[in-house]
Amino acid sequence: MAKRIQFARTGGPEVLEFVDFTPADPDAGEVRVRHQAVGLNFIDIYVRTGLYPVPSLPSGLGTEGAGVVDAVGDGVTHLKVGDRVAYAQGPLGAYSELHTLPAEKVVSLPDEVAAETAAASMLKGLTVQYLLRQTYPLKGGETILFHAAAGGVGSIACQWAKALGVRLIGTVSSAEKAALAKRNGAWATIDYTQEDVVERVRELTGGEMVDVVYDSVGKDTWQTSLDCLKKRGLMVSFGNASGPVEGVNVGILNQKGSLFLTRPSLNGYADTRERLEAMSEELFSMLASGNIRIDISHRYPLADAGKAQEALAGRLTTGSTILLP
């Protein structure tokens, strides 16, 4: 037996239950991981509330963790029992002591990267990798707008952008978060509770506006994001923290300057083991070199996953939060 978080109905943090369960033995092509740390992400809240439906209930939760291979199924050749590993995709169930998932979703963890660091950065770091290196391949010299720049994804994006020589303008909700984003390498910050984001972007760019906007907030920032783009700029909508963007008239992209729009996801980029490994290697290299440092601001026992999600949803956190089995 082992412990895990599960939910039998969608709703608030109160639906999460800390229960005993029997971990599955790995089938062919699978491995079982004994977690040392588990990642906490906004997508977990989307799943819990029903915004992202699950196949069946009761359901496990979470898609990111790091630890040691506990068992290996037939046909798995790139991993063995005892290997240090991490993952950010696969079936729900990372909020657990043990988790069984396809081996192709699991990558080896180099000695230079701690398990807690990997659990705090795999999903967020791979997200930044595809955003900055693939969705809009930044080469240096560009000016970009990144919403929620003091959050887990934003903190990594600030550092990665600086390493690339990119001017990142980050939106934040307080002076404290602005200071954090600047420490992480943001070129400039905008406190949207005190400043008009569009006007401030216009001032910062001398009226040119930005090449690309990265928006994980969704409904509340949709119009603002479009207004910050230069002609033929790219709007990257990759999250729904304030709710999904709905009822969009695509003609507005023409009206605002022949804009481009994409709604990417990690699964759309890390869709093969080869691509996942290449993306992970770049992330691990950035971590090992010190170009990216992961701020684990909050650690919660696995049993307190509901409290951790509540803090994340309430914007009471900065940096990354992890759960400890």
Coordinates of C-alpha atoms in Angstrom, one line a residue:
M1 CA 0.0 0.0 0.0
A2 CA 1.0 3.6 -0.5
K3 CA -0.6 7.0 -0.1
R4 CA -2.0 9.4 -2.7
I5 CA -4.3 12.3 -3.3
Q6 CA -7.4 11.6 -5.2
F7 CA -10.8 13.2 -5.8
A8 CA -14.2 11.6 -6.5
R9 CA -16.0 14.8 -7.6
T10 CA -14.9 18.1 -9.0
G11 CA -14.9 21.2 -7.0
G12 CA -12.8 23.2 -4.5
P13 CA -9.7 22.0 -2.5
E14 CA -12.1 20.3 -0.1
V15 CA -12.7 17.5 -2.7
L16 CA -9.1 16.3 -2.4
E17 CA -8.7 13.1 -0.3
F18 CA -5.5 11.6 1.1
V19 CA -6.0 7.9 0.8
D20 CA -4.3 4.5 0.8
F21 CA -4.0 2.8 -2.6
T22 CA -2.3 -0.1 -4.3
P23 CA 0.2 1.2 -6.9
A24 CA 0.0 -0.7 -10.2
D25 CA 2.9 -2.9 -11.3
P26 CA 4.4 -1.6 -14.5
D27 CA 3.2 -3.3 -17.7
A28 CA 5.3 -3.6 -20.8
G29 CA 6.8 -0.2 -21.7
E30 CA 6.1 1.3 -18.2
V31 CA 8.1 2.2 -15.1
R32 CA 7.1 2.9 -11.5
V33 CA 8.6 5.9 -9.8
R34 CA 9.1 6.3 -6.1
H35 CA 8.7 10.0 -5.6
Q36 CA 11.1 12.2 -3.7
A37 CA 9.2 15.4 -4.7
V38 CA 6.1 16.3 -6.6
G39 CA 5.4 19.4 -8.7
L40 CA 2.4 21.7 -8.1
N41 CA 1.0 23.5 -11.2
F42 CA -2.1 25.5 -12.1
I43 CA -3.1 22.8 -14.5
D44 CA -3.8 20.6 -11.5
I45 CA -6.4 23.1 -10.3
Y46 CA -8.0 23.1 -13.8
V47 CA -8.3 19.3 -13.5
R48 CA -9.7 19.4 -9.9
T49 CA -12.4 21.9 -10.8
G50 CA -13.4 20.1 -14.0
L51 CA -12.2 22.6 -16.5
Y52 CA -10.1 19.8 -17.9
P53 CA -12.2 16.7 -17.6
V54 CA -10.7 13.4 -16.4
P55 CA -11.4 10.0 -17.9
S56 CA -13.2 8.7 -14.8
L57 CA -13.7 9.3 -11.1
P58 CA -12.2 8.8 -8.5
S59 CA -9.0 10.1 -10.1
G60 CA -5.5 10.8 -9.1
L61 CA -4.0 14.2 -9.7
G62 CA -0.8 15.7 -10.9
T63 CA 1.6 15.1 -13.8
E64 CA 5.0 16.1 -12.5
G65 CA 7.4 14.4 -10.2
A66 CA 11.0 13.3 -9.6
G67 CA 12.5 10.4 -7.7
V68 CA 13.9 6.9 -8.3
V69 CA 12.8 4.1 -10.6
D70 CA 11.1 1.5 -8.3
A71 CA 10.2 -1.2 -10.9
V72 CA 10.5 -1.6 -14.7
G73 CA 8.2 -3.3 -17.2
D74 CA 9.2 -5.5 -20.1
G75 CA 10.8 -3.8 -23.1
V76 CA 12.1 -0.8 -21.2
T77 CA 15.8 -0.3 -22.1
H78 CA 16.7 3.3 -21.3
L79 CA 15.9 3.1 -17.6
K80 CA 16.6 0.6 -14.8
V81 CA 15.7 0.2 -11.2
G82 CA 17.5 2.7 -9.0
D83 CA 17.9 5.4 -11.8
R84 CA 17.2 9.0 -10.8
V85 CA 14.4 10.3 -13.0
A86 CA 11.9 13.0 -13.6
Y87 CA 8.8 13.6 -15.7
A88 CA 6.2 16.2 -16.5
Q89 CA 3.7 14.3 -18.6
G90 CA 1.7 11.1 -18.5
P91 CA -1.4 9.8 -16.7
L92 CA -2.7 11.7 -13.7
G93 CA -1.4 10.4 -10.4
A94 CA 1.8 12.3 -9.5
Y95 CA 0.3 13.4 -6.2
S96 CA 1.4 10.1 -4.7
E97 CA 4.2 8.2 -3.1
L98 CA 4.5 5.8 -6.1
H99 CA 3.3 6.4 -9.7
T100 CA 3.3 4.1 -12.7
L101 CA 3.5 5.6 -16.1
P102 CA 4.9 5.1 -19.7
A103 CA 8.7 4.9 -19.7
E104 CA 8.8 7.2 -22.8
K105 CA 7.5 10.1 -20.6
V106 CA 10.3 9.6 -18.1
V107 CA 13.8 11.0 -18.5
S108 CA 17.1 10.4 -16.6
L109 CA 18.0 13.1 -14.1
P110 CA 21.7 14.2 -14.1
D111 CA 23.5 14.2 -10.8
E112 CA 23.9 18.0 -11.0
V113 CA 20.1 18.5 -10.7
A114 CA 18.4 17.7 -7.3
A115 CA 15.1 15.9 -7.2
E116 CA 13.3 18.8 -5.6
T117 CA 14.7 21.1 -8.3
A118 CA 13.5 18.8 -11.0
A119 CA 10.0 18.4 -9.5
A120 CA 9.7 22.2 -9.2
S121 CA 10.9 22.9 -12.7
M122 CA 10.1 20.0 -15.2
L123 CA 6.7 21.2 -16.3
K124 CA 7.4 24.9 -15.9
G125 CA 10.9 24.6 -17.4
L126 CA 9.8 22.5 -20.4
T127 CA 7.0 24.9 -20.9
V128 CA 9.5 27.8 -21.1
Q129 CA 11.7 25.8 -23.4
Y130 CA 9.0 25.3 -26.0
L131 CA 7.7 28.9 -25.6
L132 CA 11.0 30.7 -26.0
R133 CA 12.9 28.2 -28.1
Q134 CA 10.2 26.7 -30.4
T135 CA 6.8 28.5 -30.4
Y136 CA 8.6 31.7 -31.1
P137 CA 12.3 30.9 -31.5
L138 CA 13.9 33.9 -29.8
K139 CA 17.4 34.7 -31.1
G140 CA 18.2 37.7 -28.9
G141 CA 17.4 41.4 -29.2
E142 CA 13.6 40.9 -29.2
T143 CA 11.2 42.6 -26.8
I144 CA 8.5 40.4 -25.4
L145 CA 5.7 40.7 -22.8
F146 CA 5.3 37.9 -20.3
H147 CA 2.3 37.9 -18.0
A148 CA 2.6 36.6 -14.4
A149 CA 6.4 37.1 -14.5
A150 CA 6.9 36.3 -10.8
G151 CA 5.2 33.0 -10.9
G152 CA 6.8 29.6 -11.4
V153 CA 6.8 29.7 -15.2
G154 CA 7.5 33.4 -15.3
S155 CA 10.5 33.2 -12.9
I156 CA 12.1 30.7 -15.3
A157 CA 11.2 32.7 -18.3
C158 CA 12.8 35.8 -16.9
Q159 CA 16.1 34.0 -16.4
W160 CA 16.0 32.2 -19.8
A161 CA 15.1 35.3 -21.7
K162 CA 18.0 37.2 -20.1
A163 CA 20.4 34.4 -21.0
L164 CA 19.2 34.7 -24.6
G165 CA 19.7 38.5 -24.7
V166 CA 15.9 39.1 -24.9
R167 CA 14.2 42.1 -23.3
L168 CA 11.4 40.6 -21.2
I169 CA 8.7 43.0 -19.9
G170 CA 6.9 41.2 -17.1
T171 CA 3.5 41.9 -15.6
V172 CA 3.1 41.5 -11.8
S173 CA 0.6 42.3 -9.1
S174 CA 2.8 44.0 -6.5
A175 CA 6.0 45.8 -5.8
E176 CA 7.4 42.7 -4.2
K177 CA 6.7 40.6 -7.2
A178 CA 8.2 43.3 -9.5
A179 CA 11.4 43.1 -7.5
L180 CA 11.5 39.4 -7.8
A181 CA 11.0 39.5 -11.5
K182 CA 13.8 42.0 -11.9
R183 CA 16.1 39.9 -9.8
N184 CA 15.3 37.0 -12.1
G185 CA 16.3 39.0 -15.2
A186 CA 13.2 40.9 -16.4
W187 CA 14.2 43.9 -18.4
A188 CA 11.2 45.8 -17.1
T189 CA 8.1 45.2 -15.0
I190 CA 4.6 46.5 -15.0
D191 CA 2.4 46.4 -11.9
Y192 CA -1.0 45.9 -13.5
T193 CA -2.8 47.0 -10.3
Q194 CA -1.2 50.4 -10.5
E195 CA -0.3 50.9 -14.2
D196 CA -2.0 50.7 -17.6
V197 CA -0.2 47.8 -19.2
V198 CA -0.7 48.9 -22.8
E199 CA 0.4 52.4 -22.2
R200 CA 3.4 51.3 -20.2
V201 CA 4.4 48.9 -22.9
R202 CA 4.1 51.7 -25.4
E203 CA 6.4 53.9 -23.3
L204 CA 9.0 51.2 -22.7
T205 CA 9.2 50.3 -26.4
G206 CA 9.0 53.9 -27.8
G207 CA 5.7 53.1 -29.4
E208 CA 6.9 50.0 -31.3
M209 CA 5.2 47.5 -29.0
V210 CA 6.4 43.9 -28.6
D211 CA 7.2 41.0 -30.9
V212 CA 5.4 38.4 -28.9
V213 CA 3.1 38.2 -25.9
Y214 CA 3.1 35.1 -23.7
D215 CA -0.2 34.9 -21.8
S216 CA -1.1 32.2 -19.3
V217 CA -3.8 34.4 -17.6
G218 CA -6.5 34.0 -20.2
K219 CA -9.8 35.8 -20.2
D220 CA -8.7 38.8 -18.1
T221 CA -5.7 39.7 -20.2
W222 CA -6.8 38.7 -23.7
Q223 CA -7.6 42.2 -25.0
T224 CA -4.7 43.8 -23.3
S225 CA -2.3 41.3 -24.8
L226 CA -3.5 41.9 -28.3
D227 CA -3.1 45.6 -27.8
C228 CA 0.5 45.2 -26.8
L229 CA 1.6 43.5 -30.0
K230 CA 3.3 45.2 -33.0
K231 CA 1.9 44.5 -36.5
R232 CA 2.3 40.8 -37.4
G233 CA 3.2 40.0 -33.8
L234 CA 2.5 36.7 -32.2
M235 CA 0.0 36.1 -29.4
V236 CA 0.8 33.0 -27.5
S237 CA -2.1 31.9 -25.2
F238 CA -0.9 29.0 -23.1
G239 CA -3.1 29.1 -19.9
N240 CA -6.4 30.0 -18.3
A241 CA -5.6 31.3 -14.8
S242 CA -8.5 33.8 -14.9
G243 CA -10.8 31.5 -17.1
P244 CA -10.7 30.4 -20.7
V245 CA -10.8 32.8 -23.6
E246 CA -14.2 32.4 -25.3
G247 CA -16.2 33.9 -28.1
V248 CA -13.2 35.1 -30.1
N249 CA -13.9 36.8 -33.4
V250 CA -10.7 36.0 -35.4
G251 CA -11.3 39.2 -37.5
I252 CA -9.8 41.1 -34.5
L253 CA -6.4 39.7 -35.5
N254 CA -6.7 41.5 -38.8
Q255 CA -8.0 44.7 -37.3
K256 CA -5.1 44.9 -34.9
G257 CA -2.4 44.4 -37.5
S258 CA -2.5 40.9 -39.1
L259 CA -1.6 39.3 -35.8
F260 CA -0.7 35.6 -35.4
L261 CA -2.3 33.5 -32.6
T262 CA -1.4 30.1 -31.2
R263 CA -2.6 28.0 -28.3
P264 CA 0.3 25.6 -27.7
S265 CA 0.8 22.9 -25.0
L266 CA 3.7 20.8 -23.8
N267 CA 2.1 17.6 -25.1
G268 CA 2.1 19.2 -28.6
Y269 CA 5.8 19.8 -28.5
A270 CA 7.2 17.0 -26.4
D271 CA 5.2 14.4 -28.4
T272 CA 8.0 11.9 -28.9
R273 CA 10.7 10.5 -26.6
E274 CA 13.4 12.0 -28.8
R275 CA 11.9 15.5 -28.6
L276 CA 11.2 15.2 -24.9
E277 CA 14.8 14.2 -24.2
A278 CA 16.2 17.0 -26.3
M279 CA 14.0 19.6 -24.5
S280 CA 14.9 18.1 -21.1
E281 CA 18.7 18.1 -21.9
E282 CA 18.5 21.8 -22.7
L283 CA 16.6 22.5 -19.5
F284 CA 19.0 20.5 -17.4
S285 CA 21.9 22.2 -19.0
M286 CA 20.5 25.6 -18.1
L287 CA 19.9 24.5 -14.5
A288 CA 23.4 22.9 -14.2
S289 CA 25.1 26.0 -15.6
G290 CA 23.4 28.3 -13.1
N291 CA 21.7 30.3 -15.9
I292 CA 18.4 29.3 -14.3
R293 CA 18.0 28.9 -10.6
I294 CA 14.8 27.5 -9.2
D295 CA 13.2 29.3 -6.3
I296 CA 11.3 26.7 -4.3
S297 CA 9.4 29.2 -2.1
H298 CA 6.9 26.7 -0.6
R299 CA 7.1 23.1 0.5
Y300 CA 3.9 21.2 1.6
P301 CA 3.4 17.7 2.9
L302 CA 1.6 15.6 0.2
A303 CA -1.4 15.4 2.6
D304 CA -1.8 19.2 2.5
A305 CA -2.1 19.4 -1.3
G306 CA -5.4 21.2 -1.0
K307 CA -3.8 24.0 1.1
A308 CA -1.0 24.3 -1.5
Q309 CA -3.5 24.6 -4.4
E310 CA -5.5 27.2 -2.4
A311 CA -2.4 29.3 -1.9
L312 CA -1.4 29.0 -5.6
A313 CA -4.9 29.9 -6.8
G314 CA -5.0 32.9 -4.4
R315 CA -1.8 34.3 -5.9
L316 CA -0.2 34.0 -2.5
T317 CA 2.9 32.2 -3.9
T318 CA 6.0 33.3 -5.8
G319 CA 8.4 31.0 -7.5
S320 CA 7.7 27.3 -7.3
T321 CA 5.8 25.1 -4.9
I322 CA 6.4 21.4 -4.3
L323 CA 4.7 18.5 -2.4
L324 CA 6.8 16.1 -0.3
P325 CA 5.5 12.5 0.0

